[in-house]
Tab-separated table of C-alpha atoms in Angstrom:
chain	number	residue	atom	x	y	z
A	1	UNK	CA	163.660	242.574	115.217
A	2	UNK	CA	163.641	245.894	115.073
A	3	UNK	CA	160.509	248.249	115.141
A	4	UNK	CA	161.318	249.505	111.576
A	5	UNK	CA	161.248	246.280	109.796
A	6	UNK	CA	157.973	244.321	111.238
A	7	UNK	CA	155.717	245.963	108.552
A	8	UNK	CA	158.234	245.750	105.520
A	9	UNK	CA	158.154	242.086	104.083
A	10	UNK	CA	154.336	240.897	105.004
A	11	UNK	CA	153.014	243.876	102.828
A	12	UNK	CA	155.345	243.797	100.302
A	13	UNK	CA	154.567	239.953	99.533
A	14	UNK	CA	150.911	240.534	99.739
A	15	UNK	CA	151.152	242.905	96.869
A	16	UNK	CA	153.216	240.375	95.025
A	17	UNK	CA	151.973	236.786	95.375
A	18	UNK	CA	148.473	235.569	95.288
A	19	UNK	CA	145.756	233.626	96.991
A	20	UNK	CA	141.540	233.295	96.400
A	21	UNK	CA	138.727	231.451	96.877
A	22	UNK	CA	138.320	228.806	94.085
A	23	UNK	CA	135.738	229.633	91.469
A	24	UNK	CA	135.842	226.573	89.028
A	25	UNK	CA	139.369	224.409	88.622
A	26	UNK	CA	141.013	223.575	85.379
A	27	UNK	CA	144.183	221.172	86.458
A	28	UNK	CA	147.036	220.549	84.354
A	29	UNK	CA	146.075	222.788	81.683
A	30	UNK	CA	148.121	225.310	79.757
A	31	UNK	CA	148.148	228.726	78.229
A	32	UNK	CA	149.332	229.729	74.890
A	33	UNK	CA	150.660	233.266	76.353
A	34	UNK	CA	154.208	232.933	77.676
A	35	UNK	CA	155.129	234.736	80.749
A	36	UNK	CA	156.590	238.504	80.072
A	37	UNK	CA	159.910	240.193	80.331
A	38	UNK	CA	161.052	243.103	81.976
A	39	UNK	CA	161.141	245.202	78.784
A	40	UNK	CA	157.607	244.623	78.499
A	41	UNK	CA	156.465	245.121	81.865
A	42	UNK	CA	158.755	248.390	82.231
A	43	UNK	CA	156.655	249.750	78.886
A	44	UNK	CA	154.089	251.227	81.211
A	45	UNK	CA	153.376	252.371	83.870
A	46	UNK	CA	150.825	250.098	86.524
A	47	UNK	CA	149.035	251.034	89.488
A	48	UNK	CA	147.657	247.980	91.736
A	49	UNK	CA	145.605	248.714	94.734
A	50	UNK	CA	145.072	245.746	97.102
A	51	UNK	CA	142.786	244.929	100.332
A	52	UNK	CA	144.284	243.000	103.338
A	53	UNK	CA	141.803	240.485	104.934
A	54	UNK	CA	142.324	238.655	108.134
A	55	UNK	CA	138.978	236.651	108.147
A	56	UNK	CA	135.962	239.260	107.623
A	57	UNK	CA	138.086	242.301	109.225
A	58	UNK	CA	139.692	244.273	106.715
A	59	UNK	CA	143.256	245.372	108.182
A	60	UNK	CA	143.854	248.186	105.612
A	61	UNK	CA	145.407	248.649	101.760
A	62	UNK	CA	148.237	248.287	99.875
A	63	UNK	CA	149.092	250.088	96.835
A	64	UNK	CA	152.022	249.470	94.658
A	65	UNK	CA	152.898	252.924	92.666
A	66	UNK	CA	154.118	253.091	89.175
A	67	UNK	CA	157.682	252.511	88.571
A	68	UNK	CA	159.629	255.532	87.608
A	69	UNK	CA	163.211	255.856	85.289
A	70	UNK	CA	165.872	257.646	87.852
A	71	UNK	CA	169.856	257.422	87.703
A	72	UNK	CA	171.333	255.967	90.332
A	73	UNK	CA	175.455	256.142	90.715
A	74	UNK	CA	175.057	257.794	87.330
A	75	UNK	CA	173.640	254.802	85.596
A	76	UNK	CA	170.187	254.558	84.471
A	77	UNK	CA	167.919	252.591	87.269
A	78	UNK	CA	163.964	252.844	87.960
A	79	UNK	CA	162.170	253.093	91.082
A	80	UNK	CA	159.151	252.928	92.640
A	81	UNK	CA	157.368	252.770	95.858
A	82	UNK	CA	154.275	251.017	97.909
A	83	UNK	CA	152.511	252.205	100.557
A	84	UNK	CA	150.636	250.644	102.850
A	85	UNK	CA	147.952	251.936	105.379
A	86	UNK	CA	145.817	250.139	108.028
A	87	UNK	CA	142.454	250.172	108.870
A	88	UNK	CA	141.796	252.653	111.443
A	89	UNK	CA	138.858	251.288	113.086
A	90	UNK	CA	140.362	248.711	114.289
A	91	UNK	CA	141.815	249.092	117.514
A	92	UNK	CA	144.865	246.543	117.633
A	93	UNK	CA	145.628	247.877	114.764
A	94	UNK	CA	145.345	252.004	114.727
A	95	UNK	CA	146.390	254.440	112.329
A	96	UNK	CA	149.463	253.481	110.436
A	97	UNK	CA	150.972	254.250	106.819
A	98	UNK	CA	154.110	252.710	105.775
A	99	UNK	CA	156.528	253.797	102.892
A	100	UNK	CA	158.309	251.457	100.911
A	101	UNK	CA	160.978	252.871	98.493
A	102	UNK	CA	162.977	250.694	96.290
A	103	UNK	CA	165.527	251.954	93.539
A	104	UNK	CA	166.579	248.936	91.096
A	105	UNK	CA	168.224	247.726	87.652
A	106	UNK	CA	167.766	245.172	85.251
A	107	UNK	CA	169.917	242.851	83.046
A	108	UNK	CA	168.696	240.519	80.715
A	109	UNK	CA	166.034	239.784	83.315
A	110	UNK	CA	167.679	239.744	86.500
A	111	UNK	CA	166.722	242.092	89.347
A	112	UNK	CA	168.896	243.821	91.102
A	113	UNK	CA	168.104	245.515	93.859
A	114	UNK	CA	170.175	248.675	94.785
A	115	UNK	CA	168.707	251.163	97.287
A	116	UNK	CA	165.879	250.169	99.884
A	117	UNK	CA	164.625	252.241	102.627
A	118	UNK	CA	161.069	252.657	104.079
A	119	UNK	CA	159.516	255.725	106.066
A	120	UNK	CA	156.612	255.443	109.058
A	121	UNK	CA	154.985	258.263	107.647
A	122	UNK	CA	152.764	258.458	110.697
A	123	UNK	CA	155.175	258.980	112.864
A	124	UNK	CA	157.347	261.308	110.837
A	125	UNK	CA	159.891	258.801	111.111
A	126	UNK	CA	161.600	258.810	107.762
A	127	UNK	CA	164.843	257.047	106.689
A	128	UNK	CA	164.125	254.036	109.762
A	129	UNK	CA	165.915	251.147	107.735
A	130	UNK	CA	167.714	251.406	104.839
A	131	UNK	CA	169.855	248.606	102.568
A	132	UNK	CA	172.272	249.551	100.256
A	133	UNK	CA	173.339	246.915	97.582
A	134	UNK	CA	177.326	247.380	96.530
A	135	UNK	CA	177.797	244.521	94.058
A	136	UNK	CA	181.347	245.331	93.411
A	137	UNK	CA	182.190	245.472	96.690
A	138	UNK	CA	179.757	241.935	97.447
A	139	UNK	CA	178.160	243.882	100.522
A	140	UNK	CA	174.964	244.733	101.474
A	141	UNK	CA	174.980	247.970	104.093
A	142	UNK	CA	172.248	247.849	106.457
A	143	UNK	CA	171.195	251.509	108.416
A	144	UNK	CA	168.536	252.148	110.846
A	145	UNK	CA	167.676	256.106	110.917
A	146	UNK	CA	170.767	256.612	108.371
A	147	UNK	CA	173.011	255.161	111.419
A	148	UNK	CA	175.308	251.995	109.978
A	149	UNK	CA	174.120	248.643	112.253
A	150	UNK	CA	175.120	246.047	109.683
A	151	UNK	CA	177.657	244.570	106.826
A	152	UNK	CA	175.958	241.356	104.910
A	153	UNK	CA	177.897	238.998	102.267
A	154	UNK	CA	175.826	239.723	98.692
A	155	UNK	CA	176.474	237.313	96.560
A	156	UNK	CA	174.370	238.134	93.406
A	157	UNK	CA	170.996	239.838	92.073
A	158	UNK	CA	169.126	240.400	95.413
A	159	UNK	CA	166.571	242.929	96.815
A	160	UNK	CA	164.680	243.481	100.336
A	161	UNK	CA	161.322	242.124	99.105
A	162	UNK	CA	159.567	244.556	96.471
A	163	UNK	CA	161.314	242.982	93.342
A	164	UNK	CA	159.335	239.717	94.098
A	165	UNK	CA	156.804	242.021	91.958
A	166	UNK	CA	158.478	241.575	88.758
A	167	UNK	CA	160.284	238.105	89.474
A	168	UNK	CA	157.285	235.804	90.295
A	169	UNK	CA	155.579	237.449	87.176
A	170	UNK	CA	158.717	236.362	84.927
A	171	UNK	CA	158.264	232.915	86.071
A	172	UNK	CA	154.077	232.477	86.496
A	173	UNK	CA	153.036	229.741	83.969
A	174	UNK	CA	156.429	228.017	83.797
A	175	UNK	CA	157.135	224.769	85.661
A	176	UNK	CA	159.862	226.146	87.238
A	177	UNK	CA	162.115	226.439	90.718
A	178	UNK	CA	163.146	230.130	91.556
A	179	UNK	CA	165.112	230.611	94.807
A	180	UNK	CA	165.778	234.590	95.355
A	181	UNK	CA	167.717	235.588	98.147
A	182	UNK	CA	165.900	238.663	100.621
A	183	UNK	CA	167.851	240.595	102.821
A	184	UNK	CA	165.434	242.384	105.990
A	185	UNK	CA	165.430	242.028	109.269
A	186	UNK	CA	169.184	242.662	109.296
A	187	UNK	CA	169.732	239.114	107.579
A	188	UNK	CA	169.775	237.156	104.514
A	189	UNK	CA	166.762	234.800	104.130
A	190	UNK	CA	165.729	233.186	100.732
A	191	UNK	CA	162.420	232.730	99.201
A	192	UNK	CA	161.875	229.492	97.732
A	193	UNK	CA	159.200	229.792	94.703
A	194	UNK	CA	157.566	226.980	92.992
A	195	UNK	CA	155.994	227.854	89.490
A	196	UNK	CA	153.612	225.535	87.570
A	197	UNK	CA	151.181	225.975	84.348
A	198	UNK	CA	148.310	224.827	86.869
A	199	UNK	CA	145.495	226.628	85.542
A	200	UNK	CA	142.546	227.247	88.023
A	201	UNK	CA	139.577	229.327	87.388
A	202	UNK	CA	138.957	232.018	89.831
A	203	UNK	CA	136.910	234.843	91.097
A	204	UNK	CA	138.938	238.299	91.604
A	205	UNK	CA	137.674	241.845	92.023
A	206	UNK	CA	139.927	243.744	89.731
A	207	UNK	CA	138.745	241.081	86.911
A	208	UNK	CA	136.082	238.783	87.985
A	209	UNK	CA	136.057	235.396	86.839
A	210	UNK	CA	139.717	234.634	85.130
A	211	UNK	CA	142.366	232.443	84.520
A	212	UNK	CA	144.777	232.364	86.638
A	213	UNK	CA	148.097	230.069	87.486
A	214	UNK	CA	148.696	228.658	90.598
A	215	UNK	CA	152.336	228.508	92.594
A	216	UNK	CA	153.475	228.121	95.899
A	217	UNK	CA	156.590	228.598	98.100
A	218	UNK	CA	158.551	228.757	101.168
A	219	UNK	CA	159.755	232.032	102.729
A	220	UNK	CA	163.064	230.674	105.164
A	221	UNK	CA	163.303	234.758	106.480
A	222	UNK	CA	162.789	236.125	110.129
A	223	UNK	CA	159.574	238.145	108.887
A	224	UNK	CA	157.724	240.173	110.488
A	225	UNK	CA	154.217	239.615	112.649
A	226	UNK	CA	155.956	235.855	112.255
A	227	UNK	CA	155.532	235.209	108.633
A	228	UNK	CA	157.458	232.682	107.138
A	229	UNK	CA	156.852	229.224	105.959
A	230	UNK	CA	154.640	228.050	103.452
A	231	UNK	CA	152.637	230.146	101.038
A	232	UNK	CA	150.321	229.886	98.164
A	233	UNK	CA	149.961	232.345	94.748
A	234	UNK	CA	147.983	233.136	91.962
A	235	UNK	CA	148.867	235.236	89.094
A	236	UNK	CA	146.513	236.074	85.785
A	237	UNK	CA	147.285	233.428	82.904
A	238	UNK	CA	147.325	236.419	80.373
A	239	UNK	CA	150.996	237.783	78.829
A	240	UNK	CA	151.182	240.414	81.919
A	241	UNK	CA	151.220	237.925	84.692
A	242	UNK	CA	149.523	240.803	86.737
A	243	UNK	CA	149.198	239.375	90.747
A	244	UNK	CA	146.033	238.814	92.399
A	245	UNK	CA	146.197	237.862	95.617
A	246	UNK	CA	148.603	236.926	98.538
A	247	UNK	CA	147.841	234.225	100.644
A	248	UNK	CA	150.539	233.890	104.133
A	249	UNK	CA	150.471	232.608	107.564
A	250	UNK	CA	151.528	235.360	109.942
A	251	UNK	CA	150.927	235.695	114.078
A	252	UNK	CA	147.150	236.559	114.263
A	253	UNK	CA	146.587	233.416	111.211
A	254	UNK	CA	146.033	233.037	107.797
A	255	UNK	CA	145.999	236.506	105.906
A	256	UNK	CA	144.556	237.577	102.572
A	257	UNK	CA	145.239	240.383	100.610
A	258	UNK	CA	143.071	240.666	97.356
A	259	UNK	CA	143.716	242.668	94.082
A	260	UNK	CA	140.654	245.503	93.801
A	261	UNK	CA	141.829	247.370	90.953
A	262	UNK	CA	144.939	247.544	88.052
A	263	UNK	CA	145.370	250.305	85.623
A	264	UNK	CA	148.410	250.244	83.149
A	265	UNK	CA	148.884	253.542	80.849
A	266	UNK	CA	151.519	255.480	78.893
């Protein structure tokens, strides 16, 4: 795996599943609020800012940006970005920030990812990996540095990771099987997502104690820092869906990442 993917997909989940430490349980119950749809979470804009725990050590942030209207091939698109930046005191870790830049459409609530690329802004290295979507062509063009390594079959709505924001939000609250094909590390993997109207009461930063529905999954992709396998998710049982936490298994163990503040505004 190359150097320019390892950070990509473990941050980018974090800010999109969800994980915590049980407050009060409520199985097998429901909510009244259906989940959203893309109209209604493109209405605003959001800012999410999350904290990455391995154990007590906190191994930096991630913040998800507000999603922005661009053209893209001359047809209208959005896109938006997350950045991520470790903890600098810790010394296995050092002083990193990470870029994530996605460019995407919609169509009657499918995702399509169309232009992915992520900078190592610490290192001035901008551009590292890059995948363009063609989905008349059925190709997915993988670049490292702007220099072609890669030609991958596409064969439908697909995206390098940061659309899992919007997609397990469409779904949280349903009792429902979402597969949703990820193409990194110069491959296609596939994210397996199991949705249920589980209800279980929990204790979050951004919000405190809330509602929140539970759903779990299976990542089958090469991910970085070895993540892949099993995971577990939580997302707010109101009509946003919003994420709180991520809960994966990478190299060092089991890693948190918890939701410590959301802002949505004209």
């Amino acid at each position: 795996m190359s150097a320019s993917t390892k950070a990509v997909f473990l941050f980018i989940l974090m800010g999109l599943l969800g994980s915590s430490q049980v407050a009060i349980a409520e199985k097998n119950t429901t909510s009244d609020s259906p989940p959203p749809d893309m109209t209604t979470l493109l209405a605003k804009k959001e800012v999410l800012e999350f904290s990455v725990h391995y154990g007590f050590m906190t191994l930096g942030t991630v913040t998800i940006n507000a999603v922005r209207d661009t053209t893209y091939n001359d047809e209208p698109a959005h896109t938006f970005t997350t950045v991520s930046k470790s903890n600098p005191s810790i010394p296995f870790m050092g002083r990193q920030e990470r870029h994530y830049l996605s460019i995407f459409k919609t169509k009657d609530n499918a995702l399509y990812g169309l232009n992915f690329w992520t900078d190592n802004v610490n290192k001035d290295e901008f551009n590292d990996s890059r995948y363009v979507y063609d989905y008349e062509a059925g190709f997915v063009y993988v670049f490292e540095f702007e220099e072609p390594t890669d030609t991958l079959a596409l064969h439908g709505p697909a995206d390098s990771g940061p659309l899992l924001f919007f997609l397990t939000r469409l779904y949280a609250g349903l009792d429902k099987q979402v597969d949703y094909p990820i193409y990194i590390s110069n491959e296609e993997g596939n994210v397996q997502m199991d949705f249920t109207s589980t209800i279980e009461r929990r204790n979050i930063p951004a919000f405190g104690n809330v509602d929140t529905f539970y759903s779990s999954g299976n990542a089958d992709v090469d991910g970085p820092f070895g993540f892949s396998g099993n995971y577990k998710a939580w997302h707010k049982a109101d009509d946003l869906r919003v994420p709180l936490e991520a809960h994966v298994r990478v190299w060092v163990g089991n890693v948190r990442v918890r939701l410590q503040s959301f802002e949505r505004y004209d």
